[in-house]
Short mmCIF file of C-alpha atoms in Angstrom, two decimals:
data_model
loop_
_atom_site.label_atom_id
_atom_site.label_comp_id
_atom_site.label_asym_id
_atom_site.label_seq_id
_atom_site.Cartn_x
_atom_site.Cartn_y
_atom_site.Cartn_z
CA MET A 1 -11.52 2.74 -22.08
CA GLY A 2 -9.97 6.03 -22.97
CA GLY A 3 -9.03 7.04 -26.47
CA ASP A 4 -10.25 9.69 -28.91
CA THR A 5 -12.55 12.49 -27.78
CA PHE A 6 -16.04 12.38 -29.25
CA LYS A 7 -18.50 15.28 -29.41
CA ASP A 8 -21.76 13.47 -29.99
CA ASP A 9 -24.96 14.86 -28.58
CA GLU A 10 -27.40 12.80 -26.53
CA GLU A 11 -29.78 12.04 -29.42
CA SER A 12 -27.07 10.64 -31.66
CA SER A 13 -25.68 8.48 -28.82
CA ARG A 14 -29.14 7.09 -28.07
CA SER A 15 -29.88 6.35 -31.69
CA SER A 16 -26.54 4.63 -32.16
CA SER A 17 -26.96 2.59 -28.98
CA SER A 18 -30.51 1.43 -29.69
CA SER A 19 -29.33 -1.74 -31.45
CA PRO A 20 -25.79 -2.43 -30.33
CA CYS A 21 -25.59 -6.02 -31.51
CA SER A 22 -28.02 -6.05 -34.40
CA CYS A 23 -25.32 -7.17 -36.84
CA CYS A 24 -24.60 -10.29 -34.79
CA PHE A 25 -28.07 -11.40 -33.69
CA SER A 26 -31.34 -11.20 -35.55
CA SER A 27 -34.76 -12.55 -34.66
CA ASP A 28 -35.38 -13.63 -38.24
CA ASP A 29 -32.63 -16.25 -37.98
CA LEU A 30 -34.67 -18.22 -35.48
CA GLY A 31 -37.65 -18.70 -37.81
CA PHE A 32 -40.33 -17.01 -35.74
CA LYS A 33 -42.42 -15.91 -38.75
CA ASP A 34 -43.85 -19.24 -39.84
CA ASP A 35 -43.78 -21.40 -36.71
CA VAL A 36 -45.08 -20.18 -33.34
CA SER A 37 -44.58 -23.42 -31.36
CA GLU A 38 -43.85 -23.58 -27.66
CA GLU A 39 -40.20 -24.32 -28.30
CA ASN A 40 -39.80 -21.33 -30.59
CA PHE A 41 -41.62 -19.14 -28.10
CA THR A 42 -39.14 -20.18 -25.41
CA ASN A 43 -36.25 -19.45 -27.75
CA PHE A 44 -37.72 -16.10 -28.59
CA SER A 45 -38.11 -15.26 -24.89
CA ASN A 46 -34.48 -16.19 -24.23
CA HIS A 47 -33.41 -14.16 -27.25
CA VAL A 48 -35.20 -11.09 -25.91
CA THR A 49 -33.55 -11.59 -22.51
CA ASP A 50 -30.13 -11.76 -24.16
CA LEU A 51 -30.81 -8.59 -26.14
CA ARG A 52 -31.82 -6.72 -22.99
CA ARG A 53 -28.70 -7.91 -21.17
CA ARG A 54 -26.51 -6.78 -24.07
CA GLU A 55 -28.28 -3.47 -24.24
CA LYS A 56 -27.71 -2.89 -20.53
CA ALA A 57 -24.01 -3.78 -20.78
CA TYR A 58 -23.67 -1.58 -23.86
CA GLN A 59 -25.16 1.44 -22.05
CA GLU A 60 -22.94 0.86 -18.99
CA ILE A 61 -19.84 0.83 -21.22
CA LEU A 62 -20.83 4.10 -22.89
CA GLN A 63 -21.53 5.75 -19.55
CA SER A 64 -18.21 4.61 -18.08
CA HIS A 65 -16.48 5.94 -21.18
CA ASP A 66 -18.08 9.36 -20.67
CA LEU A 67 -17.07 9.37 -17.00
CA LEU A 68 -13.47 8.60 -17.90
CA LEU A 69 -13.39 11.48 -20.36
CA ARG A 70 -14.37 13.81 -17.51
CA THR A 71 -11.81 12.39 -15.08
CA SER A 72 -9.52 14.98 -13.54
CA LYS A 73 -5.78 14.68 -13.17
CA ARG A 74 -6.20 14.72 -9.41
CA LYS A 75 -7.91 11.32 -9.51
CA LEU A 76 -5.13 10.08 -11.75
CA ARG A 77 -2.52 11.11 -9.17
CA GLN A 78 -4.49 9.37 -6.43
CA ALA A 79 -4.69 6.16 -8.46
CA ARG A 80 -0.97 6.31 -9.25
CA ASN A 81 -0.04 6.87 -5.58
CA GLU A 82 -2.19 3.91 -4.57
CA ILE A 83 -0.23 1.67 -6.93
CA LEU A 84 3.11 3.09 -5.81
CA SER A 85 2.24 2.35 -2.16
CA TYR A 86 1.57 -1.31 -2.97
CA THR A 87 3.72 -4.07 -1.52
CA PRO A 88 3.13 -7.82 -2.04
CA GLY A 89 0.34 -9.00 0.23
CA SER A 90 -0.53 -5.50 1.52
CA TRP A 91 -4.00 -5.64 -0.07
CA SER A 92 -4.85 -9.03 1.45
CA ASP A 93 -6.71 -9.66 4.69
CA VAL A 94 -3.95 -11.49 6.59
CA LYS A 95 -1.30 -10.60 9.16
CA LEU A 96 1.82 -10.37 7.02
CA SER A 97 4.24 -10.83 9.95
CA ASP A 98 3.07 -14.46 10.32
CA TYR A 99 3.80 -15.48 6.73
CA ASN A 100 6.64 -15.61 4.23
CA ILE A 101 5.61 -13.11 1.55
CA PRO A 102 7.39 -12.92 -1.83
CA LYS A 103 9.29 -9.72 -2.44
CA THR A 104 7.79 -9.17 -5.90
CA THR A 105 4.36 -9.83 -7.41
CA SER A 106 4.59 -11.30 -10.92
CA ILE A 107 2.05 -10.35 -13.62
CA MET A 108 2.27 -12.24 -16.92
CA LEU A 109 0.94 -10.92 -20.25
CA VAL A 110 -0.58 -13.55 -22.53
CA GLY A 111 -2.16 -13.06 -25.93
CA PRO A 112 -1.90 -13.62 -29.70
CA LYS A 113 0.96 -12.25 -31.72
CA GLY A 114 0.47 -8.60 -32.64
CA ALA A 115 -2.11 -8.02 -29.89
CA GLY A 116 0.03 -5.30 -28.30
CA LYS A 117 1.60 -6.95 -25.22
CA SER A 118 4.95 -5.17 -25.56
CA SER A 119 3.20 -1.87 -26.29
CA LEU A 120 1.12 -2.34 -23.13
CA VAL A 121 4.32 -2.77 -21.07
CA ASN A 122 5.58 0.59 -22.35
CA LYS A 123 2.25 2.28 -21.58
CA ILE A 124 2.23 0.96 -18.02
CA THR A 125 5.80 2.13 -17.47
CA ARG A 126 5.00 5.66 -18.68
CA VAL A 127 1.94 5.92 -16.45
CA ILE A 128 3.77 4.70 -13.32
CA GLU A 129 6.80 6.90 -13.99
CA ASP A 130 4.48 9.82 -14.89
CA ASP A 131 6.56 10.56 -17.96
CA ALA A 132 4.76 10.63 -21.32
CA PHE A 133 8.07 10.86 -23.22
CA LEU A 134 9.83 8.00 -21.45
CA LEU A 135 11.81 5.75 -23.77
CA ASP A 136 10.34 2.36 -24.60
CA ARG A 137 11.55 -0.50 -22.44
CA ALA A 138 9.98 -3.34 -24.46
CA GLN A 139 10.76 -3.94 -28.12
CA GLU A 140 7.63 -3.31 -30.20
CA SER A 141 7.00 -4.77 -33.65
CA PHE A 142 5.76 -2.79 -36.63
CA GLY A 143 4.12 -3.95 -39.85
CA THR A 144 2.77 -7.43 -40.50
CA PRO A 145 2.55 -9.77 -37.51
CA SER A 146 4.70 -12.36 -39.30
CA LYS A 147 7.77 -10.13 -38.93
CA GLY A 148 9.53 -9.84 -35.60
CA GLY A 149 7.84 -10.36 -32.28
CA THR A 150 8.83 -11.57 -28.82
CA TYR A 151 10.51 -14.99 -28.68
CA PHE A 152 11.99 -14.84 -25.17
CA VAL A 153 10.26 -14.20 -21.85
CA GLN A 154 11.12 -10.63 -20.85
CA GLU A 155 10.98 -9.36 -17.28
CA TYR A 156 10.25 -5.66 -16.60
CA MET A 157 10.52 -4.50 -13.00
CA ILE A 158 8.25 -1.63 -11.98
CA SER A 159 10.31 0.42 -9.54
CA ARG A 160 8.73 1.88 -6.42
CA GLY A 161 11.00 4.08 -4.37
CA GLY A 162 14.10 2.07 -5.19
CA SER A 163 12.42 -1.35 -4.77
CA ALA A 164 10.39 -3.46 -7.17
CA SER A 165 6.95 -4.24 -5.75
CA PHE A 166 5.71 -5.96 -8.91
CA CYS A 167 7.02 -6.90 -12.33
CA LEU A 168 5.56 -7.57 -15.78
CA TYR A 169 6.46 -10.54 -17.96
CA ASP A 170 6.12 -10.14 -21.71
CA THR A 171 5.73 -13.48 -23.49
CA ARG A 172 5.66 -14.82 -27.01
CA GLY A 173 2.38 -14.56 -28.90
CA LEU A 174 0.04 -17.54 -28.94
CA SER A 175 0.36 -19.89 -31.87
CA ARG A 176 -2.41 -19.84 -34.47
CA ILE A 177 -1.28 -23.16 -35.92
CA SER A 178 -1.42 -25.48 -32.92
CA SER A 179 -3.55 -24.99 -29.81
CA SER A 180 -1.61 -27.77 -28.08
CA ASP A 181 1.53 -25.59 -28.21
CA ASN A 182 -0.34 -22.81 -26.43
CA THR A 183 -1.73 -25.13 -23.77
CA SER A 184 1.60 -26.83 -23.03
CA MET A 185 3.50 -23.55 -22.80
CA ILE A 186 0.91 -21.91 -20.55
CA GLU A 187 0.91 -24.99 -18.32
CA GLN A 188 4.71 -24.80 -18.05
CA TRP A 189 4.56 -21.12 -17.06
CA MET A 190 1.88 -21.70 -14.46
CA THR A 191 3.48 -24.77 -12.87
CA ARG A 192 7.22 -24.07 -13.12
CA GLY A 193 7.13 -20.28 -13.13
CA VAL A 194 8.55 -17.67 -15.52
CA LEU A 195 12.21 -16.89 -16.07
CA HIS A 196 13.69 -13.83 -17.73
CA GLY A 197 15.46 -14.70 -20.98
CA GLU A 198 13.93 -18.17 -21.31
CA PRO A 199 13.14 -19.02 -24.96
CA VAL A 200 9.58 -19.93 -25.96
CA ILE A 201 9.75 -22.74 -28.50
CA TRP A 202 6.71 -24.18 -30.27
CA ALA A 203 6.69 -27.68 -31.70
CA SER A 204 5.59 -26.17 -35.02
CA ASP A 205 8.68 -23.89 -35.24
CA SER A 206 11.26 -24.49 -37.95
CA SER A 207 14.52 -26.18 -37.09
CA ASP A 208 16.51 -23.01 -37.78
CA LEU A 209 14.36 -20.99 -35.41
CA LYS A 210 14.63 -23.66 -32.71
CA ASP A 211 18.42 -23.72 -33.00
CA ARG A 212 18.62 -19.93 -32.74
CA LEU A 213 16.37 -19.80 -29.69
CA ILE A 214 18.30 -22.56 -27.94
CA ARG A 215 21.62 -20.88 -28.75
CA ASP A 216 20.52 -17.44 -27.51
CA GLY A 217 18.66 -18.71 -24.46
CA GLY A 218 20.02 -18.86 -20.95
CA THR A 219 19.88 -16.45 -18.06
CA GLY A 220 20.97 -16.02 -14.48
CA TYR A 221 17.73 -14.46 -13.27
CA GLU A 222 15.38 -15.85 -10.64
CA ARG A 223 12.43 -17.99 -11.64
CA ARG A 224 9.23 -16.51 -10.26
CA LYS A 225 5.77 -17.89 -9.66
CA VAL A 226 2.98 -16.28 -11.69
CA ASN A 227 0.59 -14.40 -9.41
CA SER A 228 -1.70 -12.75 -11.95
CA ILE A 229 -2.41 -12.82 -15.71
CA ILE A 230 -3.46 -10.14 -18.19
CA PHE A 231 -4.94 -11.51 -21.40
CA VAL A 232 -4.36 -9.10 -24.33
CA VAL A 233 -6.48 -9.19 -27.54
CA ASN A 234 -6.78 -7.07 -30.67
CA ALA A 235 -10.14 -5.27 -30.92
CA VAL A 236 -9.95 -5.03 -34.73
CA GLU A 237 -9.53 -8.79 -35.08
CA ILE A 238 -12.43 -9.38 -32.71
CA LEU A 239 -14.65 -7.11 -34.81
CA LYS A 240 -13.73 -9.15 -37.90
CA SER A 241 -14.71 -12.31 -36.05
CA MET A 242 -18.08 -10.75 -35.21
CA GLU A 243 -18.83 -9.92 -38.84
CA CYS A 244 -17.47 -13.15 -40.30
CA GLU A 245 -16.27 -16.09 -38.30
CA THR A 246 -12.47 -16.38 -38.14
CA SER A 247 -10.01 -18.56 -36.27
CA TYR A 248 -8.96 -15.62 -34.09
CA ALA A 249 -12.01 -15.81 -31.81
CA SER A 250 -11.80 -19.58 -31.42
CA MET A 251 -8.07 -19.41 -30.60
CA ILE A 252 -8.72 -16.80 -27.90
CA THR A 253 -11.61 -18.77 -26.45
CA THR A 254 -9.59 -22.01 -26.27
CA ALA A 255 -6.58 -20.38 -24.60
CA PHE A 256 -8.58 -18.19 -22.22
CA ASN A 257 -10.86 -20.98 -21.01
CA SER A 258 -7.92 -23.28 -20.22
CA PRO A 259 -8.31 -24.42 -16.59
CA ILE A 260 -4.59 -23.88 -15.99
CA LEU A 261 -5.12 -20.09 -16.30
CA LEU A 262 -7.61 -20.01 -13.44
CA PHE A 263 -6.65 -18.81 -9.97
CA LYS A 264 -9.16 -20.80 -7.95
CA ASP A 265 -12.37 -19.30 -9.45
CA ASP A 266 -10.84 -16.08 -10.83
CA LYS A 267 -10.35 -15.64 -14.56
CA PRO A 268 -7.65 -13.30 -15.94
CA ALA A 269 -8.27 -9.65 -16.73
CA VAL A 270 -8.67 -8.87 -20.44
CA VAL A 271 -7.16 -5.86 -22.24
CA MET A 272 -8.58 -4.78 -25.57
CA THR A 273 -6.04 -2.87 -27.69
CA HIS A 274 -6.10 -0.98 -31.03
CA GLY A 275 -9.43 0.59 -30.08
CA ASP A 276 -8.31 3.90 -31.57
CA MET A 277 -8.88 2.39 -35.03
CA LEU A 278 -12.58 1.86 -34.23
CA SER A 279 -15.46 4.14 -33.40
CA ARG A 280 -16.84 4.53 -29.93
CA GLU A 281 -19.86 2.35 -30.67
CA GLU A 282 -17.78 -0.39 -32.29
CA ARG A 283 -15.51 -0.54 -29.29
CA ALA A 284 -18.50 -0.93 -26.98
CA ARG A 285 -19.93 -3.71 -29.19
CA VAL A 286 -16.62 -5.54 -29.20
CA ARG A 287 -16.48 -5.44 -25.40
CA VAL A 288 -19.98 -6.84 -25.10
CA PHE A 289 -19.13 -9.60 -27.58
CA LEU A 290 -15.91 -10.43 -25.71
CA GLY A 291 -17.77 -10.60 -22.41
CA GLU A 292 -20.19 -13.19 -23.78
CA LEU A 293 -17.44 -15.08 -25.60
CA LEU A 294 -15.19 -15.41 -22.53
CA GLY A 295 -17.88 -15.43 -19.83
CA ILE A 296 -16.76 -12.31 -17.91
CA PRO A 297 -18.48 -8.96 -17.20
CA PRO A 298 -17.47 -6.59 -20.02
CA HIS A 299 -17.64 -3.32 -18.05
CA LYS A 300 -15.68 -4.65 -15.03
CA GLN A 301 -13.10 -7.16 -16.27
CA ILE A 302 -12.39 -5.99 -19.86
CA PHE A 303 -10.25 -2.86 -20.12
CA ASP A 304 -10.19 -0.79 -23.31
CA ILE A 305 -6.66 0.64 -23.71
CA PRO A 306 -6.12 2.26 -27.14
CA GLU A 307 -2.97 3.83 -28.60
CA SER A 308 -3.36 7.23 -26.94
CA ARG A 309 -1.83 9.15 -24.07
CA ASP A 310 -4.79 10.98 -22.57
CA THR A 311 -5.98 11.00 -18.96
CA ALA A 312 -8.78 8.50 -19.61
CA THR A 313 -6.32 5.90 -20.92
CA ALA A 314 -3.96 6.47 -17.97
CA ILE A 315 -6.85 5.99 -15.52
CA THR A 316 -7.81 2.76 -17.30
CA ILE A 317 -4.24 1.48 -16.97
CA CYS A 318 -4.26 2.26 -13.23
CA ASN A 319 -7.59 0.45 -12.87
CA LEU A 320 -6.11 -2.55 -14.70
CA LEU A 321 -3.10 -2.68 -12.36
CA CYS A 322 -5.26 -2.31 -9.25
CA TYR A 323 -7.50 -5.16 -10.42
CA SER A 324 -4.53 -7.44 -11.17
CA LEU A 325 -2.69 -6.69 -7.91
CA GLN A 326 -5.81 -7.11 -5.77
CA HIS A 327 -6.54 -10.51 -7.30
CA ALA A 328 -2.87 -11.50 -6.97
CA ASP A 329 -2.98 -10.75 -3.22
CA LYS A 330 -6.30 -12.53 -2.93
CA ASN A 331 -4.93 -15.74 -4.45
CA PHE A 332 -1.50 -15.68 -2.79
CA VAL A 333 -0.41 -18.99 -1.25
CA PHE A 334 0.81 -17.69 2.11
CA LEU A 335 3.46 -19.96 3.63
CA PRO A 336 3.58 -19.68 7.44
CA LYS A 337 6.83 -18.91 9.21
CA LYS A 338 8.47 -21.35 11.65
CA ASN A 339 7.45 -19.43 14.78
CA PHE A 340 3.99 -18.56 13.55
CA THR A 341 0.67 -17.90 15.25
CA ILE A 342 -2.51 -18.01 13.22
CA SER A 343 -4.11 -14.62 13.65
CA LYS A 344 -7.01 -14.84 11.26
CA VAL A 345 -8.16 -18.07 9.64
CA GLY A 346 -11.72 -18.90 8.75
CA GLY A 347 -13.25 -15.94 10.55
CA GLY A 348 -11.41 -16.75 13.80
CA GLY A 349 -13.08 -20.13 14.40
CA LEU A 350 -9.88 -22.15 14.05
CA THR A 351 -8.02 -19.71 16.28
CA LYS A 352 -10.58 -20.15 19.05
CA TRP A 353 -10.32 -23.94 18.91
CA ILE A 354 -6.50 -23.85 19.03
CA SER A 355 -6.55 -21.49 22.02
CA LEU A 356 -9.10 -23.67 23.81
CA LEU A 357 -6.99 -26.81 23.30
CA ASP A 358 -3.91 -25.03 24.65
CA ILE A 359 -5.79 -23.95 27.78
CA ILE A 360 -7.16 -27.47 28.35
CA SER A 361 -3.73 -29.10 27.98
CA ILE A 362 -2.08 -26.65 30.40
CA ALA A 363 -4.87 -27.11 32.95
CA LEU A 364 -4.56 -30.91 32.68
CA VAL A 365 -0.81 -30.83 33.35
CA LEU A 366 -1.25 -28.56 36.39
CA PHE A 367 -4.02 -30.78 37.77
CA MET A 368 -1.86 -33.92 37.50
CA ALA A 369 1.08 -32.18 39.21
CA LEU A 370 -1.09 -30.93 42.09
CA ALA A 371 -2.72 -34.35 42.45
CA SER A 372 0.69 -36.04 42.72
CA ILE A 373 1.85 -33.59 45.37
CA TRP A 374 -1.34 -34.02 47.40
CA PHE A 375 -1.14 -37.82 47.20
CA VAL A 376 2.43 -37.87 48.51
CA THR A 377 1.83 -35.38 51.33
CA HIS A 378 -1.54 -36.70 52.52
CA ASN A 379 -0.90 -40.44 52.28
CA PRO A 380 1.38 -41.48 55.23
CA VAL A 381 1.87 -45.05 54.00
CA SER A 382 3.16 -44.07 50.62
CA GLY A 383 5.24 -41.23 52.10
CA GLN A 384 6.90 -43.56 54.64
CA LYS A 385 7.53 -46.14 51.92
CA LEU A 386 9.18 -43.52 49.75
CA ALA A 387 11.36 -42.38 52.66
CA ASN A 388 12.45 -45.99 53.42
CA GLU A 389 13.36 -46.62 49.80
CA THR A 390 15.41 -43.43 49.73
CA GLN A 391 17.23 -44.39 52.94
CA GLN A 392 18.05 -47.88 51.60
CA LYS A 393 19.53 -46.37 48.43
CA LEU A 394 21.64 -43.98 50.47
CA LEU A 395 22.89 -46.80 52.70
CA LYS A 396 24.03 -48.79 49.68
CA PHE A 397 25.83 -45.83 48.16
CA PRO A 398 29.61 -46.66 48.22
CA SER A 399 30.81 -43.27 49.37
CA PRO A 400 32.29 -42.88 52.88
CA TRP A 401 31.02 -39.39 53.13
CA LEU A 402 27.40 -40.46 52.57
CA ASN A 403 27.90 -43.45 54.85
CA ASN A 404 28.98 -41.05 57.58
CA LEU A 405 25.83 -39.04 57.05
CA THR A 406 23.57 -42.09 57.28
CA HIS A 407 25.28 -43.78 60.26
CA LYS A 408 25.03 -42.51 63.76
CA ALA A 409 28.36 -41.36 65.09
CA LYS A 410 29.38 -43.29 68.22
CA PRO A 411 30.31 -41.29 71.27
CA MET A 412 33.94 -40.34 71.35
CA ARG A 413 36.12 -41.69 74.15
CA ARG A 414 38.57 -39.75 76.14
CA PHE A 415 42.19 -40.76 75.64
CA GLY A 416 45.25 -40.27 77.63
CA PRO A 417 48.06 -37.99 76.65
CA LYS A 418 49.06 -38.47 73.11
CA ARG A 419 52.52 -39.54 72.12
CA ILE A 420 54.43 -37.61 69.54
CA ILE A 421 56.35 -39.86 67.19
CA LYS A 422 58.63 -38.96 64.38
CA GLY A 423 57.05 -39.04 60.99
CA PRO A 424 53.30 -38.79 60.49
CA ASN A 425 51.27 -37.93 63.57
CA LEU A 426 49.54 -41.14 64.70
CA ALA A 427 47.05 -41.21 67.52
CA CYS A 428 47.46 -43.54 70.47
CA VAL A 429 44.09 -45.14 70.84
CA GLN A 430 42.57 -47.71 73.14
CA HIS A 431 41.61 -51.15 71.90
CA PRO A 432 37.84 -51.37 71.42
CA LYS A 433 37.47 -54.58 73.50
CA SER A 434 39.70 -53.56 76.40
CA GLU A 435 38.89 -50.91 78.91
CA PHE A 436 42.48 -49.91 79.57
CA VAL A 437 45.54 -50.00 77.43
CA PRO A 438 48.94 -49.16 78.83
CA GLU A 439 50.86 -46.34 77.36
CA SER A 440 53.73 -48.66 76.50
CA GLU A 441 51.61 -50.58 73.95
CA PRO A 442 50.10 -48.00 71.62
CA ILE A 443 48.07 -49.08 68.61
CA SER A 444 48.55 -47.11 65.40
CA ILE A 445 45.93 -46.87 62.70
CA ASP A 446 47.20 -47.10 59.12
CA LEU A 447 45.49 -44.59 56.77
CA HIS A 448 45.46 -46.94 53.76
CA ILE A 449 43.82 -49.70 55.77
CA ALA A 450 41.16 -47.27 56.99
CA ARG A 451 40.40 -46.08 53.45
CA ARG A 452 40.12 -49.63 52.15
CA LEU A 453 37.72 -50.48 54.94
CA TRP A 454 35.53 -47.47 54.23
CA PHE A 455 35.32 -48.07 50.48
CA ASN A 456 34.56 -51.78 50.70
CA GLU A 457 30.91 -52.40 51.53
CA GLU A 458 31.34 -55.97 52.77
CA GLN A 459 34.23 -55.14 55.08
CA VAL A 460 32.42 -52.05 56.31
CA ALA A 461 29.39 -54.19 57.09
CA GLU A 462 31.47 -56.82 58.94
CA ALA A 463 33.84 -54.44 60.67
CA GLU A 464 33.08 -52.89 64.00
CA PRO A 465 34.73 -49.52 63.74
CA SER A 466 35.21 -47.72 66.99
CA PHE A 467 36.31 -44.50 65.41
CA ASP A 468 34.27 -42.05 63.53
CA TRP A 469 35.78 -41.15 60.17
CA ARG A 470 35.84 -37.48 60.91
CA THR A 471 37.56 -38.21 64.23
CA THR A 472 40.21 -40.33 62.52
CA ARG A 473 40.89 -37.67 59.96
CA ARG A 474 41.07 -34.99 62.66
CA LEU A 475 43.50 -37.06 64.74
CA TRP A 476 45.67 -37.66 61.70
CA TYR A 477 46.15 -33.99 60.97
CA VAL A 478 46.58 -32.82 64.54
CA GLU A 479 50.13 -32.24 65.56
#
């Protein structure tokens, strides 16, 4: 949209819009004069339906053009601020904290050579920066399309408060010689991603050109996944294809309808350039023709951006960016984080099922734990059996300390006055089988023998100790 200002009155606009596509479609071509068969009547009915649809689209385009001419600068500022506030994924309906979101949204420009892709990059930069006299960032070509052009993929970051929320990729023009070159290159961009400075080499290129591109190629930039596509075409060339069939329209149709360019069911946005060289009515006719040729709504998905710097053109550029960024967020492949909770999937149905399964599993674990506790506490047979098994294990444990805990301590006997001997303090004890032992025949207990007896299970089982271990140790240390 946008472009030159026209001062046509209502009658002239109606008369000019009464037959928008009369040069392309005529009822006489179908042979309705001589034969009025049922088949021809059906064809005639379909032809009338098509004419009405084109007429409606034509009128909508003219009305939207008039509205853009009356757009105020306040709406332009609002549209620009909306784009500047964009961050990747912010226009999608997901919880961004649960996913790994790319830092930059990538928009790739695709189109024939001389369609105006580099010029469109400069226009977008001026609108976002709000500077009509900003220097060109992309190298534009001038003159015949055979001279110059873009041979390397060029990345242009669109700054937003010091950070780049999205970037534009300018690519080499589509080949008119071989459609297979176009398909293979587009497939490589869509599958591998785009890389700044990467050469675009066709199989039909000369050997000298291939050598130069290979020599000058190479970059240290990051390869990015394509999130959205803008298809750029020349309105003048489309008008020529309408009047007389040319290879331009077929080349555009083949490249645009390639399944690799689709994002699920979404087709790329289309920009029509060089509209300033046509009249208002011709531009509207070209948009209607493009809509039918590519199978997209002409007044919603085709953007008319001529070589002008008025408010209407700036608003159209903002509308183009909003459309591309919204569809990029819509078709993002959101990768969940490691510690991630699904907050909104499938209208909340999956979330409800996951929550229900978690509750059921927790309840099952608690029920089994409570059932085990109840079974042990309320079943005396099993409880006594468990206690006996525990006692047997403790009795077999080879530690003297635990053996002391599990054996009953025998009652201590009273001894006579102890004798103090030089060296270690040894207790004078009574023989276990005799009731009285004279003081002249004391019996000393060797510490090493006692320890060996305690740590040997068989000897402990066979021995009949008359001294408690704690008593022996206490007697040993008493002076």
